[in-house]
XYZ file of C-alpha atoms in Angstrom:
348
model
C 105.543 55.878 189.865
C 105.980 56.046 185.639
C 108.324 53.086 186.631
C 105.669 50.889 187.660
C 103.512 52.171 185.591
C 105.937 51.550 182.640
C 106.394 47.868 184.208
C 102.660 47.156 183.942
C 102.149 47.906 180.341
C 102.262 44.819 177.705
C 103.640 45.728 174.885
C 102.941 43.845 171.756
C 104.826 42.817 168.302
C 103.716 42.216 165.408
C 106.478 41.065 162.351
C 106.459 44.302 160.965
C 107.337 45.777 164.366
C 104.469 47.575 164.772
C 103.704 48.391 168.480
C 100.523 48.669 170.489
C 100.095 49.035 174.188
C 97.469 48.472 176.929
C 97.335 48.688 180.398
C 96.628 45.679 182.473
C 95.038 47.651 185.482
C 92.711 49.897 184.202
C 91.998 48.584 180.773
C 93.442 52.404 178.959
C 95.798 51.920 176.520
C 98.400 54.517 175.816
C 101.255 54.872 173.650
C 105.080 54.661 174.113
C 107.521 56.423 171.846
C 110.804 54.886 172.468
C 111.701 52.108 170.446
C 114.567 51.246 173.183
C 113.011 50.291 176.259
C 112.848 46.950 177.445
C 109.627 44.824 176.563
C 108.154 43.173 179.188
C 105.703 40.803 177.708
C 105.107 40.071 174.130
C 101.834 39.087 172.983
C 100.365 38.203 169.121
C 97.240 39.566 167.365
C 95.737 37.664 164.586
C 96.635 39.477 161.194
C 93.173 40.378 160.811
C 93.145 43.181 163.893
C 96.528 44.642 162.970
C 94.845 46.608 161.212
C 92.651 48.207 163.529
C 95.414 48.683 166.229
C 97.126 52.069 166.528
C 100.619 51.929 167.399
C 102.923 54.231 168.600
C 103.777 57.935 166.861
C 106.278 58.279 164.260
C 108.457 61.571 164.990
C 106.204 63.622 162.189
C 103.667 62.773 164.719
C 101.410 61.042 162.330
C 99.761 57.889 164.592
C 101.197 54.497 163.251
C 98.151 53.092 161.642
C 98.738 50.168 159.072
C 98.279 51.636 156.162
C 98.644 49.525 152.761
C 100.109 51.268 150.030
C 100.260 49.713 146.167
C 103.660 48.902 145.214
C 104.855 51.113 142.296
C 104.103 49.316 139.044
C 101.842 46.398 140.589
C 98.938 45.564 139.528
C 97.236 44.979 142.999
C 98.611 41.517 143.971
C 101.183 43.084 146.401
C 101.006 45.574 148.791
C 103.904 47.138 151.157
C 103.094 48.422 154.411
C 103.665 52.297 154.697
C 105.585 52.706 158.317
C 108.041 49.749 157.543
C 108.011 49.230 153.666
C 108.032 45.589 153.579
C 105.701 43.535 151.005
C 102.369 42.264 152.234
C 101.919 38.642 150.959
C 98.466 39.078 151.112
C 96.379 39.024 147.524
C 93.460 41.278 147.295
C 91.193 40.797 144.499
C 88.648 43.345 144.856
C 91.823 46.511 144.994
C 92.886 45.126 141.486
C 91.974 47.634 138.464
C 91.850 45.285 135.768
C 91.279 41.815 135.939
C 94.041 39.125 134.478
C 91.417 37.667 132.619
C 89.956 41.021 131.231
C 93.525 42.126 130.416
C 93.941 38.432 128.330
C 90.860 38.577 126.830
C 91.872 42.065 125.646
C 95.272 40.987 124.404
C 93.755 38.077 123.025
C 90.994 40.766 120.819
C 93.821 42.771 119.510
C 96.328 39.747 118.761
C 92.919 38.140 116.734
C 91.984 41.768 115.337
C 95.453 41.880 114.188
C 95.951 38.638 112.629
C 92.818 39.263 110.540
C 94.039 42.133 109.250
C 97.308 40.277 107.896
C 95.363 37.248 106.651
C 92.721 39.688 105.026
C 95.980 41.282 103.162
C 97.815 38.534 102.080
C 94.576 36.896 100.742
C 94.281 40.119 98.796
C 97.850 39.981 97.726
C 97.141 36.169 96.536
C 94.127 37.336 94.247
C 95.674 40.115 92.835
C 99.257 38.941 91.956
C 100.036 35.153 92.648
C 96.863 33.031 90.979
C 96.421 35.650 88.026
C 100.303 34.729 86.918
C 99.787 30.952 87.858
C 96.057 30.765 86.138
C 97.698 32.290 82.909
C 100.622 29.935 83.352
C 98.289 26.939 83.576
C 96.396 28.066 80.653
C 99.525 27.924 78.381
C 100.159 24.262 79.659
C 96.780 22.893 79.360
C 96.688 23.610 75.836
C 99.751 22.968 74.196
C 100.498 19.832 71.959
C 103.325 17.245 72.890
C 105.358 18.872 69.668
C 104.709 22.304 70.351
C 107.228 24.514 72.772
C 105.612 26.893 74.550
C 108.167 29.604 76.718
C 107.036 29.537 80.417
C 109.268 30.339 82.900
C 108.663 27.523 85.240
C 111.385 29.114 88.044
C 108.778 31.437 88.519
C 105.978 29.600 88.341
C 107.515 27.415 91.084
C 108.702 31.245 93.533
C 104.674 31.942 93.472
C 103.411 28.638 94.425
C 106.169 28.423 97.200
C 105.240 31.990 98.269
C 101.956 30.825 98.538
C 102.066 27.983 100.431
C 104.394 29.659 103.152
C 101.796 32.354 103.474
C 99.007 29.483 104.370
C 97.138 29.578 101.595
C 97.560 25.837 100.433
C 93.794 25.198 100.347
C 92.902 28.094 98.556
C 95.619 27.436 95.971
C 94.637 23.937 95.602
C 90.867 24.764 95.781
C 91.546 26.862 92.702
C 93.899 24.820 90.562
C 91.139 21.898 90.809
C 88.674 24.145 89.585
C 90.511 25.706 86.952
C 91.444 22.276 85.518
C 87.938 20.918 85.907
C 86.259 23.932 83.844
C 88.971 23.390 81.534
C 87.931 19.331 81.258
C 84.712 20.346 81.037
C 85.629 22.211 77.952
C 87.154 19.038 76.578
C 84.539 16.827 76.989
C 82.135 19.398 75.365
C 84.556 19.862 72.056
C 84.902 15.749 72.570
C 81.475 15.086 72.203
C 81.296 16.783 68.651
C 83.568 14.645 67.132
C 82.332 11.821 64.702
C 82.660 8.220 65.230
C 85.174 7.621 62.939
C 87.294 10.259 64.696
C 86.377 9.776 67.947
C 88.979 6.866 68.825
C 91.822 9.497 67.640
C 90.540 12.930 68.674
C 90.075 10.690 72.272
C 93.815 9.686 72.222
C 94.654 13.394 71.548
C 92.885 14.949 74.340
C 94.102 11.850 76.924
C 97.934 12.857 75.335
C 98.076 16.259 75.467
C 96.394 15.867 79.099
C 98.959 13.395 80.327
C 101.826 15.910 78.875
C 100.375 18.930 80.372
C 100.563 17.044 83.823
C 103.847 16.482 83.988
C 105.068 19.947 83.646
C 101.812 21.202 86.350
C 102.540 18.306 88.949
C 106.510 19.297 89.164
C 105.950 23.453 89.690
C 103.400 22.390 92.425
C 105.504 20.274 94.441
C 105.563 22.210 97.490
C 101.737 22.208 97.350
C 101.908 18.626 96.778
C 104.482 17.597 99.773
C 103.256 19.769 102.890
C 99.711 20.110 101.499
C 98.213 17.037 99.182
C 100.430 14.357 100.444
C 100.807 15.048 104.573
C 97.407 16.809 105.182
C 94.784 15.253 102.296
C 97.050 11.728 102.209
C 96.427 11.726 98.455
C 99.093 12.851 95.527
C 98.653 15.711 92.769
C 98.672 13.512 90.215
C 96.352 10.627 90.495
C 93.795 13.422 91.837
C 94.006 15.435 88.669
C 93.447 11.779 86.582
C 90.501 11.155 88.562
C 89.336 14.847 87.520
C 89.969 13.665 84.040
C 88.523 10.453 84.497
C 85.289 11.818 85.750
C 84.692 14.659 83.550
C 86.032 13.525 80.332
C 86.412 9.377 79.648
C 83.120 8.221 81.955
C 81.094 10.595 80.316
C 82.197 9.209 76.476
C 83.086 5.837 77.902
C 80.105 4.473 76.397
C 80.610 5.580 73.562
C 84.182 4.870 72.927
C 84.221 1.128 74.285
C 81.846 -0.096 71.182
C 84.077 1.748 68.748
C 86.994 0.323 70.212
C 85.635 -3.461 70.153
C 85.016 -2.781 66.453
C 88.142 -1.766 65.403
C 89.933 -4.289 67.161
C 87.874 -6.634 64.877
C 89.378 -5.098 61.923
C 93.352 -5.152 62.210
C 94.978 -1.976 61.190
C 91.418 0.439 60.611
C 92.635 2.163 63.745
C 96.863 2.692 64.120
C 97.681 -0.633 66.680
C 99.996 2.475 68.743
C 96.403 4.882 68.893
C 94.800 1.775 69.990
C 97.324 0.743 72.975
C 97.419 4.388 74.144
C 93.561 4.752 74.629
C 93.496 1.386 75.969
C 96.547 1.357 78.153
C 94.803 4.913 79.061
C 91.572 3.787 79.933
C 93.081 0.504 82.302
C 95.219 3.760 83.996
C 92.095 5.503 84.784
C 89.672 3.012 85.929
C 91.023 -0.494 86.235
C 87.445 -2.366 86.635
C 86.780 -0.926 83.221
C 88.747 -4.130 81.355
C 85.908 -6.113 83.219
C 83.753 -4.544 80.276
C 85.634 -5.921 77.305
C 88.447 -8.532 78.383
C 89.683 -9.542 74.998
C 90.079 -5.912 73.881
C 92.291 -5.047 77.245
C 93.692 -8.619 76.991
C 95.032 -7.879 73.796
C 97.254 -4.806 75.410
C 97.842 -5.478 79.158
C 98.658 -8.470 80.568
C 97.105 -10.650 83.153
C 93.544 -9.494 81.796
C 92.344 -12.770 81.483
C 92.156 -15.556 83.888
C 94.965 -17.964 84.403
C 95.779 -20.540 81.634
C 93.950 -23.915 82.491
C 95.963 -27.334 81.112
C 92.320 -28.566 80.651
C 91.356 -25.540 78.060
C 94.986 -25.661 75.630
C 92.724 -27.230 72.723
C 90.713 -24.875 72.948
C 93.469 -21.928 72.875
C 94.684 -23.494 69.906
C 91.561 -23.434 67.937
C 91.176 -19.438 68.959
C 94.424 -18.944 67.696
C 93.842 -20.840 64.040
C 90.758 -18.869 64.111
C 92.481 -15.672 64.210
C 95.004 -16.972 61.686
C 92.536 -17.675 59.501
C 90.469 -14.255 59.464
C 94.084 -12.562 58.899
C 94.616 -14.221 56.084
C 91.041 -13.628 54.573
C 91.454 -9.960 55.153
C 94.766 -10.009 53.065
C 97.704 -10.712 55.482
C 99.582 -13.764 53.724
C 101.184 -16.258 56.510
C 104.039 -16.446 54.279
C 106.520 -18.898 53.179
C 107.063 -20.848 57.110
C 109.700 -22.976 55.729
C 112.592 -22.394 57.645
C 114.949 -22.148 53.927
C 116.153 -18.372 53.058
C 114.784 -16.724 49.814
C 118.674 -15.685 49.996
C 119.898 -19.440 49.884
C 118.692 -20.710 47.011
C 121.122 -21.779 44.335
């Protein structure tokens, strides 16, 4: 009799082994506890019901429900079944503690919270100990004269400014040495303005010298500023933007004032020294070129290609400027001299 009733049980499988039994006649299911005897007919349940089948005992005597356990160290993506120990593949969302994106977002805060920190402290270290050396060094070089030797150690001049553009602070270090120089300009043009006319051609040519010679002792200590800051991030260079500081602060602001003083003493040969003259005018064609525009035969006089192209049609009158000027030297007591081509040294 258990025979047939044995034979008339269906016995299902699920991958995991799991057993579950009901009887075909009277619609009771009951349990089997050998895992030896011989299955008669297999049938599959949909995932979603294994859950809610009972199958048979273990020996503790503990009913073999499907129980999902967490995996040791998980964080709720996989689970493992508790009667066999294999991995469910099945994600749950709602069993998982934290969140992934809670957990970045928290990573994220404390990576941010700590990178603040370490910006906030090397900004501090910049204030305190790299710009107060290089703002005293820059002070030294700003004001010394072409004959003057001033002792700066320009190795370390150039171990801060490389310190601080491999700690990032490139704009800040150019942000400052722009306004340092411009307050200093500003100074300039203020002293500049004092000067009377008569000195104002020279005391110009000494400010635009001792600028031009301060530059190229700044512009070389700065290169690393220059190369991975100026020149591949601002496409400009170091040194035509501190001209145009000097150019906008210092010779627009007295160009008025110079450019008639100029025109006058180029109308009177030797009142101003011909190599003062070429430097402030040579200076003033290197800061703004349109300025020749204002005076062509003064910057025509010094740089070539001023003045339009020579016309065939205009050679008289060439000529006659040039007698013209001839003449006026000689009034003004420059002799042509003897323009025979005989040697004082070979007469008899």
């Amino acid at each position: 009799m258990e025979a047939m009733e044995d034979d008339s049980l269906e016995r299902k499988d699920d991958h995991n082994h799991n057993y579950c039994a009901s009887s075909s006649r009277g619609g009771s299911s009951s349990s089997t506890t050998s895992s030896s005897s011989t299955t008669t007919k297999a049938r599959t349940y949909p995932r979603s019901q294994l859950s809610d089948v009972t199958g048979p005992p273990v020996p503790g005597g503990e009913p073999a429900t499907r129980r999902r356990k967490r995996l040791p160290g998980s964080t709720g993506s996989k689970f493992m079944d508790s009667d066999s120990g294999s991995e469910s593949s099945e994600v749950s969302e709602t069993d998982s503690t934290v969140p992934p994106a809670a957990a970045a977002q928290g990573k994220f805060s404390l990576d941010s919270t700590s990178k603040f920190l370490l910006n906030a402290m090397a900004v501090e270290d910049y204030r305190k100990n790299h710009w107060p050396n290089l703002e005293k060094a820059i002070d030294r070089l700003l004001i010394q004269n072409p004959t003057d030797h001033i002792s700066v150690s320009y190795s370390q001049i150039y171990s801060y400014v490389y310190k601080c553009v491999c700690q990032q602070h490139s704009e800040l270090l150019y942000n400052d040495l722009t306004t340092k120089i411009t307050n200093h300009l500003q100074q300039v043009s203020t002293r500049l303005q004092a000067s009377p006319p008569e000195d104002f051609i020279e005391n110009f040519n000494v400010v635009l010298t001792q600028y031009t010679a301060s530059l190229q002792c700044i512009v070389p200590v700065f290169m690393y500023l220059n190369k991975f800051y100026i020149e591949s991030k601002l496409n400009r260079d170091l040194r035509e933007d501190l001209m145009k500081l000097f150019a906008n602060h210092v010779a627009e602001i007295h160009v008025d004032t110079l450019m008639p003083l100029l025109l006058k003493a180029h109308s009177m040969p030797f009142q101003v020294q011909p190599s003062t003259m070429a430097s402030v005018v040579k200076g003033l064609h290197s800061l703004r070129p349109d300025w020749a525009q204002r005076a062509p035969a003064l910057f025509s006089g010094f740089i070539p290609q001023i003045n339009p192209p020579t016309v065939e049609s205009l050679l008289p009158d060439y000529a006659a400027h040039d007698q013209k000027l001839q003449l006026e030297l000689s009034m003004n007591g420059f002799p042509r001299g003897d323009q025979s081509r005989k040697r004082a040294s070979d007469d008899p």
